[in-house]
Short mmCIF file of C-alpha atoms in Angstrom, two decimals:
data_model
loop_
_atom_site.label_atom_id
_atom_site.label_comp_id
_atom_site.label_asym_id
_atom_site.label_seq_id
_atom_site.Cartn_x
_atom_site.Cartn_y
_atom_site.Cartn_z
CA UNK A 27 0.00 0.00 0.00
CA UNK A 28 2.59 3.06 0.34
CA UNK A 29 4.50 1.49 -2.73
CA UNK A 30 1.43 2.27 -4.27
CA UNK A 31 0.17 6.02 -2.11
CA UNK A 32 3.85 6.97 -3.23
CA UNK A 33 3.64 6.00 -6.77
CA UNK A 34 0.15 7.63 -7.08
CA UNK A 35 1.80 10.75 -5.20
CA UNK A 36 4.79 11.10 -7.62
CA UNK A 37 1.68 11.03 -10.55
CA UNK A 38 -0.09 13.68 -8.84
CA UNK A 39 3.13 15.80 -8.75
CA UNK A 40 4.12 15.05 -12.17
CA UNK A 41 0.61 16.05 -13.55
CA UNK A 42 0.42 19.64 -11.60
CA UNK A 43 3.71 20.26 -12.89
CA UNK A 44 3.12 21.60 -16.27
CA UNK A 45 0.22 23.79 -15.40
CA UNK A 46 2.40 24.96 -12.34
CA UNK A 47 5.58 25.93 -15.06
CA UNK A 48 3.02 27.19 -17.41
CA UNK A 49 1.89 30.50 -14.81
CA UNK A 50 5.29 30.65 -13.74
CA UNK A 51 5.86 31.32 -17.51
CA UNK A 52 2.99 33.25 -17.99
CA UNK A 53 3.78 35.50 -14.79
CA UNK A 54 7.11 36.11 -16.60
CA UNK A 55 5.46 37.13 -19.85
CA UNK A 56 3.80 39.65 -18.38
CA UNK A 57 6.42 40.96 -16.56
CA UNK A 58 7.93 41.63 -20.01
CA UNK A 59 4.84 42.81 -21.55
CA UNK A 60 4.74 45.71 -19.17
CA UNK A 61 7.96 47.16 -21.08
CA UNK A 62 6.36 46.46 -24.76
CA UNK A 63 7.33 45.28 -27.83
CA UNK A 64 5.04 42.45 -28.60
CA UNK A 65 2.01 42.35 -30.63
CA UNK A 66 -0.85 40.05 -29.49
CA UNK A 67 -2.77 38.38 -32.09
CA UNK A 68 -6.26 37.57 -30.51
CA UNK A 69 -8.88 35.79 -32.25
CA UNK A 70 -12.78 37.38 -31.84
CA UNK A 71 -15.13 35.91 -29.32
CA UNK A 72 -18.08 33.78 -29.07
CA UNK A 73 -20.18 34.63 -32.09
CA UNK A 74 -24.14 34.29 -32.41
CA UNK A 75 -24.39 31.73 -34.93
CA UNK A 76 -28.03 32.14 -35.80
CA UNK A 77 -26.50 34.93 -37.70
CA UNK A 78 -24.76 34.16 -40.50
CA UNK A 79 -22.06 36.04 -42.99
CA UNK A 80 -23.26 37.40 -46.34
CA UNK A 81 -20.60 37.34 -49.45
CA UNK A 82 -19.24 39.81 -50.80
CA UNK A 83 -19.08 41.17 -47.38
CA UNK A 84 -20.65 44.57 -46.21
CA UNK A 85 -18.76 45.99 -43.62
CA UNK A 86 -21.69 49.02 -42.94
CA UNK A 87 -24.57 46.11 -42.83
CA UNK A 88 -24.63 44.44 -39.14
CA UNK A 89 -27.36 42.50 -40.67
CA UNK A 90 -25.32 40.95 -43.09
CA UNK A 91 -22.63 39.65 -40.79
CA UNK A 92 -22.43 37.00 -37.89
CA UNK A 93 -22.18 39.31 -34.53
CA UNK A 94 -20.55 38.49 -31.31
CA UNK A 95 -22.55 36.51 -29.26
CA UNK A 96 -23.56 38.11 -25.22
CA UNK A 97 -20.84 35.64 -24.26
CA UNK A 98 -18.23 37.12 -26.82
CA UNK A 99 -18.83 40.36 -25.78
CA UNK A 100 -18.54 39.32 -21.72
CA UNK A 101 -15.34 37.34 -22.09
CA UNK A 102 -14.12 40.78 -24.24
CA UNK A 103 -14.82 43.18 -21.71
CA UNK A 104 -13.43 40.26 -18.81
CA UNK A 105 -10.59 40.29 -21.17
CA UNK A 106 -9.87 44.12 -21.27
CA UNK A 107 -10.62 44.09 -17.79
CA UNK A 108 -7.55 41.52 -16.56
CA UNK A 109 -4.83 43.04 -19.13
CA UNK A 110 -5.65 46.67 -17.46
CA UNK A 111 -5.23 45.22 -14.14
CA UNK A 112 -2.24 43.28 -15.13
CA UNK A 113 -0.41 46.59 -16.20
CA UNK A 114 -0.11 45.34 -19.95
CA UNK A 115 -0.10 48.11 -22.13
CA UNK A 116 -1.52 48.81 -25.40
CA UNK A 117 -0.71 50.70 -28.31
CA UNK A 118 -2.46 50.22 -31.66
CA UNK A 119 -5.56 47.90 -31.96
CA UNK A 120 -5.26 46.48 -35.71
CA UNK A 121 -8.67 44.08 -36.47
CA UNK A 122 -10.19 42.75 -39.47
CA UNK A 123 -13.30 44.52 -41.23
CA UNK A 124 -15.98 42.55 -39.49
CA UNK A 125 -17.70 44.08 -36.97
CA UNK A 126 -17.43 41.04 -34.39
CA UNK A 127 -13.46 41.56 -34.79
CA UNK A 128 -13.72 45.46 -34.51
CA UNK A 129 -15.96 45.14 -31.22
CA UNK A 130 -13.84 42.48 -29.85
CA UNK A 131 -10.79 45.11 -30.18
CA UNK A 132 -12.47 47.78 -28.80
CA UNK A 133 -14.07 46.03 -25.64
CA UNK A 134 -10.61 44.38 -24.86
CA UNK A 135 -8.83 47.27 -25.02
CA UNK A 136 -11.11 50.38 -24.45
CA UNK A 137 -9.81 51.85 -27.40
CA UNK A 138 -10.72 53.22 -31.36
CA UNK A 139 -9.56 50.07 -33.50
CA UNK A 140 -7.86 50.08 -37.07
CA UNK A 141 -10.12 47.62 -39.00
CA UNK A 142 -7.54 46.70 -41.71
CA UNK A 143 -8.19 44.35 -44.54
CA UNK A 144 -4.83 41.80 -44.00
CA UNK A 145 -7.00 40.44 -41.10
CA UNK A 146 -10.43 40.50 -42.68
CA UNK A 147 -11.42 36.84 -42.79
CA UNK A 148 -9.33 35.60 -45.68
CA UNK A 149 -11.72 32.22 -46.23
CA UNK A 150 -14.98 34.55 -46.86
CA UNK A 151 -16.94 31.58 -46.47
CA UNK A 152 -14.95 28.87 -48.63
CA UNK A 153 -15.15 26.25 -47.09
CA UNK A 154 -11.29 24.93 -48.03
CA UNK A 155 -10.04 28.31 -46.71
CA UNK A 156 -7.49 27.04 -44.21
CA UNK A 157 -4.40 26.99 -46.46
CA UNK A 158 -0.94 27.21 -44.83
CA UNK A 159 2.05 29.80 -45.59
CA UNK A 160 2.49 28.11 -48.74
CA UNK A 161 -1.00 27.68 -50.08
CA UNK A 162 -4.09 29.26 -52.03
CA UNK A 163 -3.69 32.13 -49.06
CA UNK A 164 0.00 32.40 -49.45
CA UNK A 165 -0.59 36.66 -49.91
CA UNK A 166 -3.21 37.42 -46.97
CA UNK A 167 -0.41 35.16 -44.88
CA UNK A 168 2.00 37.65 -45.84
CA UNK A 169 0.34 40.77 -45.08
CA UNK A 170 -0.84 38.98 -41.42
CA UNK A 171 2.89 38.25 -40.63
CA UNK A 172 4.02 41.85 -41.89
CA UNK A 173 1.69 43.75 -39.32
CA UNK A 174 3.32 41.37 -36.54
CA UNK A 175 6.62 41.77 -37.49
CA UNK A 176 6.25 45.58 -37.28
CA UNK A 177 7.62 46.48 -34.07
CA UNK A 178 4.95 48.86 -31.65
CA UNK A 179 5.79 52.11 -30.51
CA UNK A 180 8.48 51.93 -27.38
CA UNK A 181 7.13 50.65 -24.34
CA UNK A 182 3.88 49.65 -25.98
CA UNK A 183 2.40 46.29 -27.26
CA UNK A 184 -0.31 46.49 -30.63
CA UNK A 185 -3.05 44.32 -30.98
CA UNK A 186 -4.53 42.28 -33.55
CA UNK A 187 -7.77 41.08 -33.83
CA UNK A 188 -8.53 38.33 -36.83
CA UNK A 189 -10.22 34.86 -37.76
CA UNK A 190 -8.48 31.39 -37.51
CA UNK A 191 -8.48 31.63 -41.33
CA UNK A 192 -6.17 34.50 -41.26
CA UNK A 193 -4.11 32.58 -38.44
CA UNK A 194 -3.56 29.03 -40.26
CA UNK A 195 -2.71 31.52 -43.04
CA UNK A 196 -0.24 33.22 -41.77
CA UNK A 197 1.55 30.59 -39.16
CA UNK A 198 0.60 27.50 -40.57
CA UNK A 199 -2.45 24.89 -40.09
CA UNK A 200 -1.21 23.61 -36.92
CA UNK A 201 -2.67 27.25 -35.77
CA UNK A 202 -6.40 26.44 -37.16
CA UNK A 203 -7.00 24.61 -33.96
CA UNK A 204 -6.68 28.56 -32.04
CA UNK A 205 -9.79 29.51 -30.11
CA UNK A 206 -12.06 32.44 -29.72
CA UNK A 207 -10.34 34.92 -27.54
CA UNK A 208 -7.32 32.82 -27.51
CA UNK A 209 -3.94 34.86 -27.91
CA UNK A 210 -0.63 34.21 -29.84
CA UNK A 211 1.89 36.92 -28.25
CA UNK A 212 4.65 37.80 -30.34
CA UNK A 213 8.11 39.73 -29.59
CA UNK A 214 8.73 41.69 -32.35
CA UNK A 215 12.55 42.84 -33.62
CA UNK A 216 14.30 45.45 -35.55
CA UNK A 217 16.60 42.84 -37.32
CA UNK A 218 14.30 40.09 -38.15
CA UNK A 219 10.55 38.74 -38.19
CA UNK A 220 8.59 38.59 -35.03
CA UNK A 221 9.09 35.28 -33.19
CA UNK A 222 6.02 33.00 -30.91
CA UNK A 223 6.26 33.51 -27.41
CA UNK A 224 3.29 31.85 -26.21
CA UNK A 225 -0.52 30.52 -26.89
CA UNK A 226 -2.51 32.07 -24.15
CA UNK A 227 -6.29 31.27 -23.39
CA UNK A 228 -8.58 34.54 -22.49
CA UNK A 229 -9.21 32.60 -18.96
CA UNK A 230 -5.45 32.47 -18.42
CA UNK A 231 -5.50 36.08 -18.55
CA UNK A 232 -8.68 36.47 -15.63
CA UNK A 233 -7.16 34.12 -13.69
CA UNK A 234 -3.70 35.62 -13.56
CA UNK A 235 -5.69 39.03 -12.46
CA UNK A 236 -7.72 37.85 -10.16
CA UNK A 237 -5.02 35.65 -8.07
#
């Protein structure tokens, strides 16, 4: 019997390990996002899906585009809510065209947004749209990777705010899998491209705040 209570111990250790490193990481990325130079690729929230795109897109008709669900918008402002109170801050909000993106980006960071069209969902309802680097979406990967490369303002971190298709696009299909409100958090150079840092959950985020 303690063969066994010690070999079931050593598993319970060996499982709270990894989540223990992981906000011991995520305490330290913080702790560098307070001096800047990241950019923070976020995907929108929870979207209403009785409400459903219409193609070609029209930016000026909320009636023509899926919205952000009550739940979206509440994990947004939750969102906005923990980076304030975590001292991360923000510079430019870049975010696609949609207006689920561009509320997403302005309840998370309680500013005016930049809807720009390298994160307007590339796949426009296509249902083959997640292509990596080197596919069909090759150029809207580009233009994704050349906002995060472009280093913020000093001591500041932007913000993007996109679809998954614009993600697998730009970093490959192994990102299709990202969430909404999940993060990918950059650090951004003056003598090369931007490099991954971290995946971060919105929740991750709250919880760091609120502990």
């Amino acid at each position: 019997m303690n063969k066994f209570a010690s070999i079931i111990s050593c598993l319970v250790i060996f499982l709270l390990m990894p989540s223990q490193a992981y906000a011991a990481d995520l305490n330290g990325l913080v702790a560098s996002l307070k001096d800047g130079g990241y950019v923070i690729v976020f995907r929108h929230g929870a979207t209403d899906d009785s409400q459903k795109d219409i193609y070609p897109f029209k930016f000026d008709d909320m009636s023509a585009q899926r919205q952000l669900s009550e739940k979206g918008r509440t994990l947004a402002r939750d969102l906005g809510t923990a980076l304030a109170k975590l001292g991360v801050p923000i510079g430019e909000v870049y975010t696609s065209q949609l207006n689920r993106a561009v509320e997403t980006g302005k309840l998370l960071s309680g500013k005016d947004v930049l809807p720009v069209d390298a994160l307007t969902d590339s796949g426009a309802g296509s249902s083959s749209a997640m292509a990596n680097p080197d596919g069909k979406n090759a150029k809207a990967g580009r233009a994704v990777r050349d906002l995060v490369n472009a280093p913020p303002k000093a001591g500041l971190n932007n913000v993007a705010v996109t679809h998954k298709t614009n993600v697998a696009d730009a970093f490959g299909k192994e990102f299709a899998d990202i969430r909404e409100g999940e993060a990918l958090v950059y650090k951004t150079s003056s003598s090369g491209p931007a490099h991954l840092i971290a995946r971060v959950q919105p929740g991750e985020w709250i919880t760091l705040a609120g502990s």
